[in-house]
Short mmCIF file of C-alpha atoms in Angstrom, two decimals:
data_model
loop_
_atom_site.label_atom_id
_atom_site.label_comp_id
_atom_site.label_asym_id
_atom_site.label_seq_id
_atom_site.Cartn_x
_atom_site.Cartn_y
_atom_site.Cartn_z
CA ASP A 89 0.90 25.44 -21.09
CA ALA A 90 -0.11 22.11 -19.69
CA ARG A 91 0.54 21.49 -15.93
CA VAL A 92 -0.38 19.37 -13.05
CA THR A 93 -2.95 21.12 -10.74
CA GLN A 94 -3.37 20.41 -7.12
CA THR A 95 -6.00 21.56 -4.56
CA PRO A 96 -6.01 22.79 -2.05
CA ARG A 97 -2.64 24.52 -2.07
CA HIS A 98 -2.80 24.87 1.72
CA LYS A 99 -4.82 22.99 4.34
CA VAL A 100 -4.67 23.38 8.27
CA THR A 101 -6.82 20.91 10.12
CA GLU A 102 -6.97 19.48 13.55
CA MET A 103 -5.71 16.02 14.52
CA GLY A 104 -8.52 13.22 13.88
CA GLN A 105 -10.06 15.21 10.91
CA GLU A 106 -10.27 13.61 7.33
CA VAL A 107 -8.11 15.33 4.85
CA THR A 108 -8.58 15.02 0.91
CA MET A 109 -6.14 16.30 -1.47
CA ARG A 110 -6.94 16.34 -5.30
CA CYS A 111 -4.77 16.17 -8.33
CA GLN A 112 -5.50 16.77 -11.96
CA PRO A 113 -2.68 15.03 -13.92
CA ILE A 114 -1.73 16.64 -17.63
CA LEU A 115 -4.14 15.58 -20.00
CA GLY A 116 -2.83 12.40 -21.78
CA HIS A 117 -0.75 11.26 -19.02
CA ASN A 118 -1.18 7.75 -17.85
CA THR A 119 1.12 7.67 -14.79
CA VAL A 120 0.38 9.53 -11.59
CA PHE A 121 2.72 9.68 -8.49
CA TRP A 122 1.94 10.98 -4.92
CA TYR A 123 4.92 12.07 -2.81
CA ARG A 124 5.39 13.59 0.50
CA GLN A 125 8.16 15.98 1.33
CA THR A 126 9.39 16.98 4.68
CA MET A 127 12.67 18.28 6.00
CA MET A 128 13.70 15.40 7.75
CA GLN A 129 12.96 12.65 5.12
CA GLY A 130 13.04 14.65 1.85
CA LEU A 131 10.82 13.43 -0.87
CA GLU A 132 9.25 10.02 -0.48
CA LEU A 133 7.01 8.09 -2.94
CA LEU A 134 3.69 7.28 -1.59
CA ALA A 135 1.93 5.77 -4.39
CA TYR A 136 2.00 5.00 -8.09
CA PHE A 137 -0.69 4.73 -10.51
CA ARG A 138 -0.55 3.54 -14.25
CA ASN A 139 -3.62 3.76 -16.59
CA ARG A 140 -5.50 4.55 -13.07
CA ALA A 141 -4.56 1.15 -11.48
CA PRO A 142 -2.54 1.20 -8.39
CA LEU A 143 0.71 -0.54 -8.94
CA ASP A 144 2.58 0.54 -6.06
CA ASP A 145 1.54 1.95 -2.69
CA SER A 146 4.24 0.44 -0.49
CA GLY A 147 5.40 3.86 0.66
CA MET A 148 2.07 4.67 2.17
CA PRO A 149 0.71 4.03 5.74
CA LYS A 150 -2.15 1.63 4.94
CA ASP A 151 -4.11 2.27 8.13
CA ARG A 152 -4.85 5.87 7.40
CA PHE A 153 -3.81 6.83 3.90
CA SER A 154 -5.76 5.84 0.70
CA ALA A 155 -5.27 7.02 -2.77
CA GLU A 156 -7.62 6.40 -5.82
CA MET A 157 -8.08 7.47 -9.46
CA PRO A 158 -11.84 7.87 -9.98
CA ASP A 159 -11.13 8.72 -13.59
CA ALA A 160 -8.37 9.71 -15.70
CA THR A 161 -8.45 13.33 -14.79
CA LEU A 162 -8.69 13.15 -11.09
CA ALA A 163 -6.41 11.55 -8.42
CA THR A 164 -7.31 11.75 -4.81
CA LEU A 165 -5.02 11.06 -1.60
CA LYS A 166 -6.95 10.84 1.80
CA ILE A 167 -5.84 10.77 5.30
CA GLN A 168 -8.22 9.53 7.91
CA PRO A 169 -7.69 10.34 10.54
CA SER A 170 -4.94 12.80 10.20
CA GLU A 171 -2.23 13.08 12.81
CA PRO A 172 0.45 15.92 13.50
CA ARG A 173 3.16 13.70 12.02
CA ASP A 174 1.33 13.83 8.65
CA SER A 175 2.25 17.61 8.29
CA ALA A 176 4.16 17.98 5.03
CA VAL A 177 4.08 19.11 1.59
CA TYR A 178 2.13 16.49 -0.60
CA PHE A 179 2.98 16.48 -4.28
CA CYS A 180 1.36 14.95 -7.29
CA ALA A 181 3.29 14.16 -10.49
CA SER A 182 2.15 12.73 -13.74
CA GLY A 183 4.04 11.22 -16.85
CA LEU A 184 3.82 8.96 -19.72
CA GLN A 185 4.73 5.53 -19.19
CA GLY A 186 7.24 3.96 -21.36
CA GLY A 187 11.10 3.86 -21.23
CA MET A 188 12.48 6.75 -19.14
CA GLU A 189 9.83 8.47 -17.52
CA THR A 190 9.71 12.43 -17.01
CA GLN A 191 7.56 13.24 -13.99
CA TYR A 192 5.82 16.67 -14.11
CA PHE A 193 5.20 17.76 -10.51
CA GLY A 194 2.22 19.84 -9.37
CA PRO A 195 2.75 22.73 -6.97
CA GLY A 196 1.87 20.67 -4.08
CA THR A 197 -0.41 20.59 -1.00
CA ARG A 198 0.94 21.99 2.16
CA LEU A 199 -0.71 20.24 5.00
CA LEU A 200 -0.48 21.44 8.64
CA VAL A 201 -2.19 18.92 11.25
CA LEU A 202 -2.57 20.73 14.51
CA THR B 107 18.97 4.79 5.40
CA GLN B 108 19.34 7.55 2.86
CA LEU B 109 20.32 6.02 -0.30
CA LEU B 110 21.32 9.23 -1.91
CA GLU B 111 23.48 11.63 0.06
CA GLN B 112 23.66 15.31 -1.28
CA SER B 113 26.34 17.78 -0.32
CA PRO B 114 26.58 20.44 0.77
CA GLN B 115 23.15 20.90 2.31
CA PHE B 116 23.35 24.52 2.08
CA LEU B 117 25.20 26.86 -0.26
CA SER B 118 25.30 30.68 -0.34
CA ILE B 119 27.41 32.44 -2.86
CA GLN B 120 27.94 35.59 -4.76
CA GLU B 121 26.63 36.03 -8.29
CA GLY B 122 29.31 35.11 -10.74
CA GLU B 123 30.82 32.50 -8.73
CA ASN B 124 31.10 28.73 -9.70
CA LEU B 125 29.96 25.99 -7.78
CA THR B 126 29.71 22.12 -7.67
CA VAL B 127 27.09 20.07 -5.85
CA TYR B 128 27.50 16.40 -5.40
CA CYS B 129 25.11 13.41 -5.08
CA ASN B 130 26.59 10.28 -3.79
CA SER B 131 25.57 6.70 -3.13
CA SER B 132 26.78 3.27 -2.52
CA SER B 133 24.17 1.75 -4.61
CA VAL B 134 24.31 1.61 -8.34
CA PHE B 135 21.45 3.39 -10.36
CA SER B 136 20.40 2.78 -13.79
CA SER B 137 19.68 6.38 -14.37
CA LEU B 138 19.85 9.61 -12.23
CA GLN B 139 18.00 12.83 -12.62
CA TRP B 140 18.54 16.28 -11.46
CA TYR B 141 15.65 18.55 -10.39
CA ARG B 142 15.38 22.17 -9.27
CA GLN B 143 12.68 23.18 -6.78
CA GLU B 144 11.56 26.79 -6.16
CA PRO B 145 9.95 27.92 -3.06
CA GLY B 146 6.14 26.99 -3.18
CA GLU B 147 6.62 24.86 -6.28
CA GLY B 148 7.12 21.31 -7.22
CA PRO B 149 10.50 19.88 -8.61
CA VAL B 150 11.29 20.59 -12.15
CA LEU B 151 13.34 18.05 -14.19
CA LEU B 152 16.76 19.56 -15.42
CA VAL B 153 18.38 16.44 -16.98
CA THR B 154 18.47 12.65 -17.14
CA VAL B 155 21.94 10.77 -17.22
CA VAL B 156 22.08 7.03 -17.99
CA THR B 157 25.43 6.05 -19.01
CA GLY B 158 28.43 5.78 -16.55
CA GLY B 159 30.82 8.57 -17.23
CA GLU B 160 28.10 10.76 -19.14
CA VAL B 161 28.39 14.39 -19.23
CA LYS B 162 25.54 16.62 -20.34
CA LYS B 163 25.50 20.48 -20.39
CA LEU B 164 22.44 22.81 -20.23
CA LYS B 165 23.66 26.27 -20.69
CA ARG B 166 25.89 27.03 -17.63
CA LEU B 167 24.98 23.73 -15.99
CA THR B 168 27.19 20.76 -16.39
CA PHE B 169 26.05 17.38 -15.08
CA GLN B 170 28.23 14.34 -14.79
CA PHE B 171 27.31 10.72 -14.03
CA GLY B 172 29.99 8.88 -12.36
CA ASP B 173 31.73 5.78 -14.23
CA ALA B 174 30.38 3.30 -11.76
CA ARG B 175 26.88 5.04 -11.84
CA LYS B 176 26.89 5.57 -7.96
CA ASP B 177 27.42 9.19 -7.90
CA SER B 178 26.81 12.44 -9.94
CA SER B 179 27.69 16.19 -9.88
CA LEU B 180 26.24 19.24 -10.95
CA HIS B 181 28.53 22.24 -11.84
CA ILE B 182 27.15 25.76 -12.34
CA THR B 183 29.43 28.42 -13.96
CA ALA B 184 28.95 32.04 -13.39
CA ALA B 185 25.96 31.55 -10.98
CA GLN B 186 23.09 34.01 -11.18
CA PRO B 187 20.34 34.76 -8.69
CA GLY B 188 17.88 32.88 -10.88
CA ASP B 189 19.89 29.79 -10.15
CA THR B 190 18.59 29.93 -6.45
CA GLY B 191 16.63 26.92 -5.54
CA LEU B 192 16.65 23.60 -4.03
CA TYR B 193 18.70 21.03 -6.24
CA LEU B 194 17.63 17.43 -5.92
CA CYS B 195 19.08 14.31 -7.36
CA ALA B 196 17.00 11.18 -7.86
CA GLY B 197 18.16 7.74 -8.84
CA ALA B 198 16.11 4.93 -10.49
CA ARG B 199 17.00 1.39 -9.92
CA GLY B 200 15.44 -1.35 -12.17
CA SER B 201 11.93 -0.11 -12.58
CA ASN B 202 12.29 3.37 -14.11
CA TYR B 203 9.27 4.90 -12.30
CA LYS B 204 10.52 4.48 -8.57
CA LEU B 205 12.84 7.28 -7.85
CA THR B 206 14.76 7.70 -4.73
CA PHE B 207 15.49 11.30 -3.90
CA GLY B 208 18.28 12.74 -2.09
CA LYS B 209 17.28 15.52 0.53
CA GLY B 210 18.78 18.27 -1.80
CA THR B 211 21.19 21.20 -1.79
CA LEU B 212 19.63 24.54 -1.13
CA LEU B 213 21.57 27.06 -3.17
CA THR B 214 21.29 30.82 -2.73
CA VAL B 215 22.82 32.89 -5.19
CA ASN B 216 23.15 36.61 -3.81
CA PRO B 217 23.19 39.54 -6.27
#
């Protein structure tokens, strides 16, 4: 049963600390998405990768957030320095590019910045 | 500005009842998707509709895309406790990968 995996599932940190979230997309998928979910804003797209190349990161605060795909099996989202307003659930999703995409979401990383 | 408005925000019903939730926008979408999200999990795709007026059925769930492709509805017949979850609609405009999500309808079906 192929699934997107995310680590850690939960993270509590203090303001100013660096946070790294990891995602393993489904094997063979060539698109990766990072989303943030909050009660106020709902689900927001932060970044989109296709074949490991970042194609869209317009939804991501550039000054503190960065997203990379070191290889096809790992995507990372970093926040440095973290702020309380970054508290949210961060989801990674993967898919196969071509026509209508189905995005398969991971279980999310619940981040709390104190 | 929230491009996709979902209503109601919260819905609590008894097992066996029927319900409809709505997803509305002033914008036209090339396609629209419905997801269900359970606590502690990511959204799971239920259906994609692409043609104005399209109706799709998934067991007890009926999805409809508006003629003008600006709105959609999800109807559940004889709701069951297993239907409990957050129902999200998401629209794509032009580039299929970029989805705009509504904030969702939180459905609770009581036994």
